[in-house]
Each structure stands twice: as structure tokens, then as C-alpha cells.
mmCIF file of C-alpha atoms in Angstrom:
data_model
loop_
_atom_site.group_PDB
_atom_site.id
_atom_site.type_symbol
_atom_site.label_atom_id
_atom_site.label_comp_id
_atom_site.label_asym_id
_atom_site.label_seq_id
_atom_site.Cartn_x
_atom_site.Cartn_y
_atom_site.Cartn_z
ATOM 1 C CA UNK A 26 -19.263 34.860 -40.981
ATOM 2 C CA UNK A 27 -16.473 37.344 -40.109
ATOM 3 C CA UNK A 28 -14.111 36.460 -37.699
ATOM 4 C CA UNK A 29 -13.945 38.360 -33.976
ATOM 5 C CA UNK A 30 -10.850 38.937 -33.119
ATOM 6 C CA UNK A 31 -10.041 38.859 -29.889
ATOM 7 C CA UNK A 32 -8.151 42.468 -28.117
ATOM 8 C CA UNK A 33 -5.399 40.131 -26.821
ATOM 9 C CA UNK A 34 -3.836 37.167 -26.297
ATOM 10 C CA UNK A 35 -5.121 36.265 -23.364
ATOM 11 C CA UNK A 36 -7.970 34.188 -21.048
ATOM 12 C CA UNK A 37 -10.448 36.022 -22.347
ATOM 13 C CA UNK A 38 -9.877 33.620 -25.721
ATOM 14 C CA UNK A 39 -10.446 30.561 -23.682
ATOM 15 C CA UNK A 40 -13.623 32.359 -21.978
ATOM 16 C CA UNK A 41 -14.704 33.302 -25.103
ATOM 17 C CA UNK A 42 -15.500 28.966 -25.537
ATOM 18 C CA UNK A 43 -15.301 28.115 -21.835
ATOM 19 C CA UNK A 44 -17.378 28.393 -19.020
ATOM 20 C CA UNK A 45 -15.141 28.146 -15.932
ATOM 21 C CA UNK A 46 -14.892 28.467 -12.424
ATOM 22 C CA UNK A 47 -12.672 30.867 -10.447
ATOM 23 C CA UNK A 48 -9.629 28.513 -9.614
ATOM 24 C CA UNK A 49 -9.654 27.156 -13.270
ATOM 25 C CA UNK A 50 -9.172 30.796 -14.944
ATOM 26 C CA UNK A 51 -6.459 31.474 -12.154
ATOM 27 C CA UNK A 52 -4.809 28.423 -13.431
ATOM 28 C CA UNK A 53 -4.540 29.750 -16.864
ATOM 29 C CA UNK A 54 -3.705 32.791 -16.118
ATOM 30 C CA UNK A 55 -0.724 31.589 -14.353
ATOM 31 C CA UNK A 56 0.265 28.955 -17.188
ATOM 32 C CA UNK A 57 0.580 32.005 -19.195
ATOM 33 C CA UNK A 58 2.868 34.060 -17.184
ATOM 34 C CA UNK A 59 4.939 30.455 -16.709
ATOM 35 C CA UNK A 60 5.058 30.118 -20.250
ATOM 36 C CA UNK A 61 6.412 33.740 -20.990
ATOM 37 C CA UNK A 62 8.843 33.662 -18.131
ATOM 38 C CA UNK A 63 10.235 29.958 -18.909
ATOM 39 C CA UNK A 64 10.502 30.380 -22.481
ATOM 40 C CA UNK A 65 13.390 33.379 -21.969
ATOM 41 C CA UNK A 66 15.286 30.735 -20.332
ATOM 42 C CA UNK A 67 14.396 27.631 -23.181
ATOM 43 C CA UNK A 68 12.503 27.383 -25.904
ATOM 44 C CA UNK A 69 9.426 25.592 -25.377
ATOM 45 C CA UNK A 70 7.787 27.591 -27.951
ATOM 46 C CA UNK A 71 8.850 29.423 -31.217
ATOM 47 C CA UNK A 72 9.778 33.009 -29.732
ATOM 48 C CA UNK A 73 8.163 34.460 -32.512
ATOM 49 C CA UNK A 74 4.688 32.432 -31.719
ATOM 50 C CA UNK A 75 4.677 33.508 -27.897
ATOM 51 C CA UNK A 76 2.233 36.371 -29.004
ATOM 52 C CA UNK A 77 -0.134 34.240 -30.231
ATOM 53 C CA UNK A 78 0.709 31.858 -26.687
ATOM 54 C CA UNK A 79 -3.138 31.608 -26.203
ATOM 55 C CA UNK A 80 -4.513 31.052 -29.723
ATOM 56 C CA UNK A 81 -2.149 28.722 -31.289
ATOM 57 C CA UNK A 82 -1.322 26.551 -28.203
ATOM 58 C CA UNK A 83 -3.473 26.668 -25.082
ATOM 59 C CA UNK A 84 -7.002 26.765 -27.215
ATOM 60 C CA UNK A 85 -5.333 24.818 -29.220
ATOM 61 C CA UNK A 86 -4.819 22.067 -26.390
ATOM 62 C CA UNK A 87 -8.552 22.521 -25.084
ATOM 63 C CA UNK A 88 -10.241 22.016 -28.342
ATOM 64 C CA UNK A 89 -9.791 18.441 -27.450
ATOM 65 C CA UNK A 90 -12.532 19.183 -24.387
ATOM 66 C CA UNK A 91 -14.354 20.142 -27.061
ATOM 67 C CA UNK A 92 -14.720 16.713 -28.632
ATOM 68 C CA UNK A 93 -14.886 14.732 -25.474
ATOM 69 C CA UNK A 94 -15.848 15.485 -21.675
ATOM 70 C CA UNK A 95 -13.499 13.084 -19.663
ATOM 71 C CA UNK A 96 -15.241 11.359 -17.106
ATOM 72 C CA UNK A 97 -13.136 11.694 -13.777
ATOM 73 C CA UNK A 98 -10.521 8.748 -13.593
ATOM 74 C CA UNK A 99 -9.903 8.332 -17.058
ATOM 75 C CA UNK A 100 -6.331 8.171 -17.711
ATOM 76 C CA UNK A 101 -4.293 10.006 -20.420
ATOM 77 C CA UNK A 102 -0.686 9.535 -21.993
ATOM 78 C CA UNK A 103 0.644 13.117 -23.729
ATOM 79 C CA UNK A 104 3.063 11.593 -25.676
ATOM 80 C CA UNK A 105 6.487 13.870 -26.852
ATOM 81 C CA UNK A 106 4.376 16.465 -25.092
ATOM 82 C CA UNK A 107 7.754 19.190 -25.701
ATOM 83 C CA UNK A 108 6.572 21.835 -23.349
ATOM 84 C CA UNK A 109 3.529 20.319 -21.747
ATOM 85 C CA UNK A 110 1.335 20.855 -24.935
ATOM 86 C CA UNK A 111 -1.728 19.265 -24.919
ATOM 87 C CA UNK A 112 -1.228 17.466 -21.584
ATOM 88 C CA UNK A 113 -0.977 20.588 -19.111
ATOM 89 C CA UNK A 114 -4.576 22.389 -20.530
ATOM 90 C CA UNK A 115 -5.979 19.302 -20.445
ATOM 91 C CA UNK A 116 -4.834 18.557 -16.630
ATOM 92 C CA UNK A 117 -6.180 21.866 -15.903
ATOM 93 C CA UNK A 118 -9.533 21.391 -17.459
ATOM 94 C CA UNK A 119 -10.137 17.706 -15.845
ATOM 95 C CA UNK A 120 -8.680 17.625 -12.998
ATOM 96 C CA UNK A 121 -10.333 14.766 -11.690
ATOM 97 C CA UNK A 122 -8.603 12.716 -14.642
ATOM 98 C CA UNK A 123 -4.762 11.759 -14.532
ATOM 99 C CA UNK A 124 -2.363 13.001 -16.793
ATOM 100 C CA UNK A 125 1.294 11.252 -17.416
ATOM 101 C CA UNK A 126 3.591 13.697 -19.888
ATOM 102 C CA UNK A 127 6.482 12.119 -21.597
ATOM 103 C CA UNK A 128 9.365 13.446 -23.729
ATOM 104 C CA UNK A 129 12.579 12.388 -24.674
ATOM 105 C CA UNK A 130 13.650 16.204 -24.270
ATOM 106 C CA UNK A 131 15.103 15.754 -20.843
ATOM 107 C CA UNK A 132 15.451 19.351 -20.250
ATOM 108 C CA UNK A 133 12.046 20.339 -21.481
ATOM 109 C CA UNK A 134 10.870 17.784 -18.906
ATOM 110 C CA UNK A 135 12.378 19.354 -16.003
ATOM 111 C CA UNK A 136 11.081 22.793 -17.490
ATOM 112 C CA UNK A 137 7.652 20.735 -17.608
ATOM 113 C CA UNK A 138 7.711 19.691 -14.019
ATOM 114 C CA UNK A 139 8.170 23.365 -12.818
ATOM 115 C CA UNK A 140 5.667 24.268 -14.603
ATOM 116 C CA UNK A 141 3.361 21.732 -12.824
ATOM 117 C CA UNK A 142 4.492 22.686 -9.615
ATOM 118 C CA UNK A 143 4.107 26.267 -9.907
ATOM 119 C CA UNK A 144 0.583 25.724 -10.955
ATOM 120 C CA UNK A 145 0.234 23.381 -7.605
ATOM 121 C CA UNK A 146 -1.785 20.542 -9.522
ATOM 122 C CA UNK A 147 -1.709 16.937 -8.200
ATOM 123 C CA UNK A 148 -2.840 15.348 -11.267
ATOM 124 C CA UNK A 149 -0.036 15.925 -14.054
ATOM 125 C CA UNK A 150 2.993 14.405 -14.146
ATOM 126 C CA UNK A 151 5.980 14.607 -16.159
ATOM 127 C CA UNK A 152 8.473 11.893 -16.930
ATOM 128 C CA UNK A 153 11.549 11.791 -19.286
ATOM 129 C CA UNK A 154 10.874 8.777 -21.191
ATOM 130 C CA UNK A 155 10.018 7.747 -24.864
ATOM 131 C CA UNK A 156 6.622 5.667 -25.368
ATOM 132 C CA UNK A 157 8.005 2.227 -26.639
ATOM 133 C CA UNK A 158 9.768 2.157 -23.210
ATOM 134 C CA UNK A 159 6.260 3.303 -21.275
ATOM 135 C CA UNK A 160 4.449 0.149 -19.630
ATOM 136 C CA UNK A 161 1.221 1.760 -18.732
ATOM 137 C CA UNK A 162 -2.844 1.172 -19.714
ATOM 138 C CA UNK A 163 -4.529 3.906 -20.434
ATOM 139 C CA UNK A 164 -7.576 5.268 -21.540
ATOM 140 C CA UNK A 165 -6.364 7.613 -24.345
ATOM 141 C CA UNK A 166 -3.039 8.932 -25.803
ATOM 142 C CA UNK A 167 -2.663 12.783 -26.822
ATOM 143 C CA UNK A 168 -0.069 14.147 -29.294
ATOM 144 C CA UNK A 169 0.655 17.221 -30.859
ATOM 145 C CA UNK A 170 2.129 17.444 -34.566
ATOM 146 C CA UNK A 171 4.810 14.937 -33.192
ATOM 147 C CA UNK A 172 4.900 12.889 -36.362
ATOM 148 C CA UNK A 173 2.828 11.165 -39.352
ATOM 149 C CA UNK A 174 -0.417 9.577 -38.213
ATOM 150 C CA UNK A 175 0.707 6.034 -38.494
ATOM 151 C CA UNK A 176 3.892 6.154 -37.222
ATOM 152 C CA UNK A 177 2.622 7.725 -34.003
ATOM 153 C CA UNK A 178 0.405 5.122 -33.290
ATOM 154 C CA UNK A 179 2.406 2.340 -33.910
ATOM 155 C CA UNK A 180 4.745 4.091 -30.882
ATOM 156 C CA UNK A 181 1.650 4.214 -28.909
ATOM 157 C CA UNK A 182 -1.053 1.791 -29.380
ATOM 158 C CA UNK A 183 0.468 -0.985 -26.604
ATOM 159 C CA UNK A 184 -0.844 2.152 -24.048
ATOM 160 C CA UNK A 185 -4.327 1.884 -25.002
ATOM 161 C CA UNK A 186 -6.418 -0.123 -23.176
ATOM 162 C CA UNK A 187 -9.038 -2.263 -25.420
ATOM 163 C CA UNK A 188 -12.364 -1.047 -24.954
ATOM 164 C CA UNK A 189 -13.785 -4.511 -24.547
ATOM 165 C CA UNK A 190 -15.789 -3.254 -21.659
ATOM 166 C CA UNK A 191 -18.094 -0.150 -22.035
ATOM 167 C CA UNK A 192 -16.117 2.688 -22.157
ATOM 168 C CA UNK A 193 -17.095 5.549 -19.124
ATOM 169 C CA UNK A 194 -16.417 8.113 -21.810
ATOM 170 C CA UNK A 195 -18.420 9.169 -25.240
ATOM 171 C CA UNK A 196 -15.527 7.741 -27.119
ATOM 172 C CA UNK A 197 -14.190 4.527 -26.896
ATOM 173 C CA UNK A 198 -10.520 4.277 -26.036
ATOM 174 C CA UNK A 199 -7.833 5.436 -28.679
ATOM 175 C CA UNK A 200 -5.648 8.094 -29.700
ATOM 176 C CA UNK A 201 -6.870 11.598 -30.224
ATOM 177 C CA UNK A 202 -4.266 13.569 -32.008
ATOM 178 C CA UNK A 203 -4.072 17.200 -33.019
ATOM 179 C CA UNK A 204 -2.622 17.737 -36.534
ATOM 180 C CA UNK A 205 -2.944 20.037 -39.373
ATOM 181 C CA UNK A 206 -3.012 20.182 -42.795
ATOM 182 C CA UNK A 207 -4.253 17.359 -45.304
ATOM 183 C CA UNK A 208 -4.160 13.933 -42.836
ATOM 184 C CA UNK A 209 -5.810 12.287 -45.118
ATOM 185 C CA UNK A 210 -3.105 11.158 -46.347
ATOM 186 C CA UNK A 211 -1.144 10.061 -43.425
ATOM 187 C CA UNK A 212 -3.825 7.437 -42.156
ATOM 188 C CA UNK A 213 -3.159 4.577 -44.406
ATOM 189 C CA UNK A 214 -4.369 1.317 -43.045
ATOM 190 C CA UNK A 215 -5.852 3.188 -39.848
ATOM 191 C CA UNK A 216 -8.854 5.048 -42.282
ATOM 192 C CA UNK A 217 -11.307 2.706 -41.320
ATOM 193 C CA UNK A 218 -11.524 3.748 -37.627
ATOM 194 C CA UNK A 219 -10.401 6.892 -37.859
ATOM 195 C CA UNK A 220 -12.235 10.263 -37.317
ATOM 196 C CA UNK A 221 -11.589 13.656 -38.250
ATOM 197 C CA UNK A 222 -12.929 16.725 -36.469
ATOM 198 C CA UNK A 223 -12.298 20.085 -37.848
ATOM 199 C CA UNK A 224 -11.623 22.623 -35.087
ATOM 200 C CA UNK A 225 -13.211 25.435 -37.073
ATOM 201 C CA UNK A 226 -17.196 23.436 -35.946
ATOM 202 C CA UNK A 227 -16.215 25.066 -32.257
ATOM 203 C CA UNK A 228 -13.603 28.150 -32.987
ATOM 204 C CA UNK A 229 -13.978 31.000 -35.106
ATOM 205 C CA UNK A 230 -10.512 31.827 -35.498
ATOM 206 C CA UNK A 231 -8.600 31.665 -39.286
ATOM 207 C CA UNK A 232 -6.036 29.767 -37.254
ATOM 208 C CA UNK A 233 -8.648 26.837 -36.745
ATOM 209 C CA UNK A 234 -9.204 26.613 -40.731
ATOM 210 C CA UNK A 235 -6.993 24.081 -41.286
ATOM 211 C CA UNK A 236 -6.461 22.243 -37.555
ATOM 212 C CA UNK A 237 -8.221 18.662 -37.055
ATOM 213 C CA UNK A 238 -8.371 16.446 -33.926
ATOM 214 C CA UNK A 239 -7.721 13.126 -35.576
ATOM 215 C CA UNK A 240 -9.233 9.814 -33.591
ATOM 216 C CA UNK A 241 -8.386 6.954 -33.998
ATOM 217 C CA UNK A 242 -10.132 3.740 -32.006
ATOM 218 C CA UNK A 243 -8.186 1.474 -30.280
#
């Protein structure tokens, strides 16, 4: 199948997967004019990459809401989250559920926190903190190509609630994680409840080729 390209880098690439309402499009509209103005000041993304601010990082984010529809209340850790990535999409896409962003970046934080104000959503927060020092139960933990599989979730399984009761989501509690490349190889002793899900089932994009959601069950 050949690829459509999209004319730019822009919301039409998330419409292109998402039905939304008014309010949400405004919202992502704005997140990119926040990115592009912030990242002159600090670099929350590669400069070179800001051209591609939509593709690689904001779809990027949402292909998560791909995999799983978070029922409202659930709560979610982004963990090193750098400049909000995936845990400010996300809080725009459910914004019934509540978001807590950690980094121990203090001054992408404070970037972080504008951000969220700007935007004017109640549901994202942003703290300057490393996980092993986070005492908090939650429903899921998000990352972004922070670190190997296994290393990540030994920083972050202590958040994770057990599902001993019956989850109010598709998926029972764990981590989902968005990573590249052969993970294979990085899951080790987690293999056995671990999913993959290659991004290129829901985007068209070359970009998606080689991009996975990993899962991994609490």
C-alpha cells in the first residue's frame, strides 16, 4: 500500500486517525504553537525534528489511545516524560483520566508546567521527581525511549497497582511503553507477560515501521 503523505505537519495528521471534538483539536493546535515557541528557548525536542513535531511525537504519543480507551478515573504515571511526551497528548485525549509527569530534568519540568497551563487543563500535572522516590498507585505507567525494557520497569513497577480486582479498562494494569527498534531483546525475564503492538496496524506512515507500544502486565 503506498504511503499518503500528509501536506504538513500539522492536526490534520492526528485527524487523519482521530475523530475529535472542537475543544480537543484547539488543544492541539495550541500544543503545537507551545512546542515551537518553547523549544527556541530549551530544547525539549531535537531542533532538527521540530518539522516533523506532529508525526514523530504527538501521533506518536496518541498511538497509545490506539491500543487502549481509558476509562475516566484511571490514573497514569509518564515517567522521565522530558518535554511532556507521552503524558501531555494523552491528558488531552482523556481528560477525564489523571495524569502525573515526572522528570529529573528540573528545568524541562518548569517548561512542562507552562505548557500545561497555557493549554488551561486541570488534569496534568508535572512534578520534578525521579520514580524510585514517587509513592503513588496507579493504574498504568507511560515512558518514552527512556531506557532498556527491564530496567524501566524495575524503576517503576512499585507504581502499579495489582490488578487483583477487575480492571475498569481492556487491559489490566501495567506499563505501556513506546520503544523502537528490536525489543525483543530487551525483555528478558518480563517475555512472558509482555505484549508487543506494532504501530504500523493503525498508522500508515514509514515512520511507524519500526515503532512498538510494548505492555507489560503488572
Amino acid at each position: 500500500m503506498e504511503e499518503a503523505i500528509p501536506a504538513k505537519d500539522d492536526i490534520s495528521l492526528i485527524l487523519k486517525y482521530f475523530s475529535l471534538p472542537e475543544k480537543q483539536i484547539a488543544l492541539f493546535e495550541r500544543l503545537g504553537e507551545l512546542y515551537h515557541e518553547w523549544n527556541q528557548k530549551i530544547n525539549l525536542i531535537s531542533r532538527k525534528d521540530m518539522e516533523h513535531l506532529y508525526l514523530h511525537h504527538i501521533l506518536h504519543s496518541l498511538s497509545i489511545a490506539k491500543l487502549i480507551n481509558f476509562k475516566d478515573g484511571t490514573k497514569i504515571i509518564d515517567v522521565g516524560t522530558g518535554g511532556g511526551l507521552p503524558g501531555i497528548p494523552l491528558a488531552i485525549m482523556f481528560p477525564q483520566c489523571s495524569f502525573l509527569l515526572i522528570d529529573s530534568i528540573g528545568k524541562k519540568i518548569k517548561v512542562v508546567q507552562e505548557i500545561i497551563t497555557a493549554l488551561g487543563i486541570d488534569n496534568a500535572f508535572a512534578e520534578n521527581n525521579r520514580s524510585e522516590n514517587i509513592d503513588e498507585d496507579v493504574d498504568f505507567v507511560t515512558g518514552r525511549a527512556v531506557s532498556n525494557v527491564q530496567d524501566f520497569y524495575s524503576r517503576v513497577e512499585h507504581l502499579i497497582l495489582p490488578s487483583k480486582k477487575k480492571s475498569n479498562n481492556t487491559l489490566a494494569n501495567g506499563l505501556l511503553y513506546l520503544a523502537g527498534g528490536d525489543v525483543e531483546t530487551d525483555l528478558g525475564r518480563l517475555k512472558e507477560r509482555t505484549n508487543l503492538y506494532p504501530l504500523d496496524i493503525w498508522f500508515s506512515e514509514d515512520f511507524y515501521k519500526s515503532k512498538k507500544i510494548v505492555y507489560v502486565k503488572r
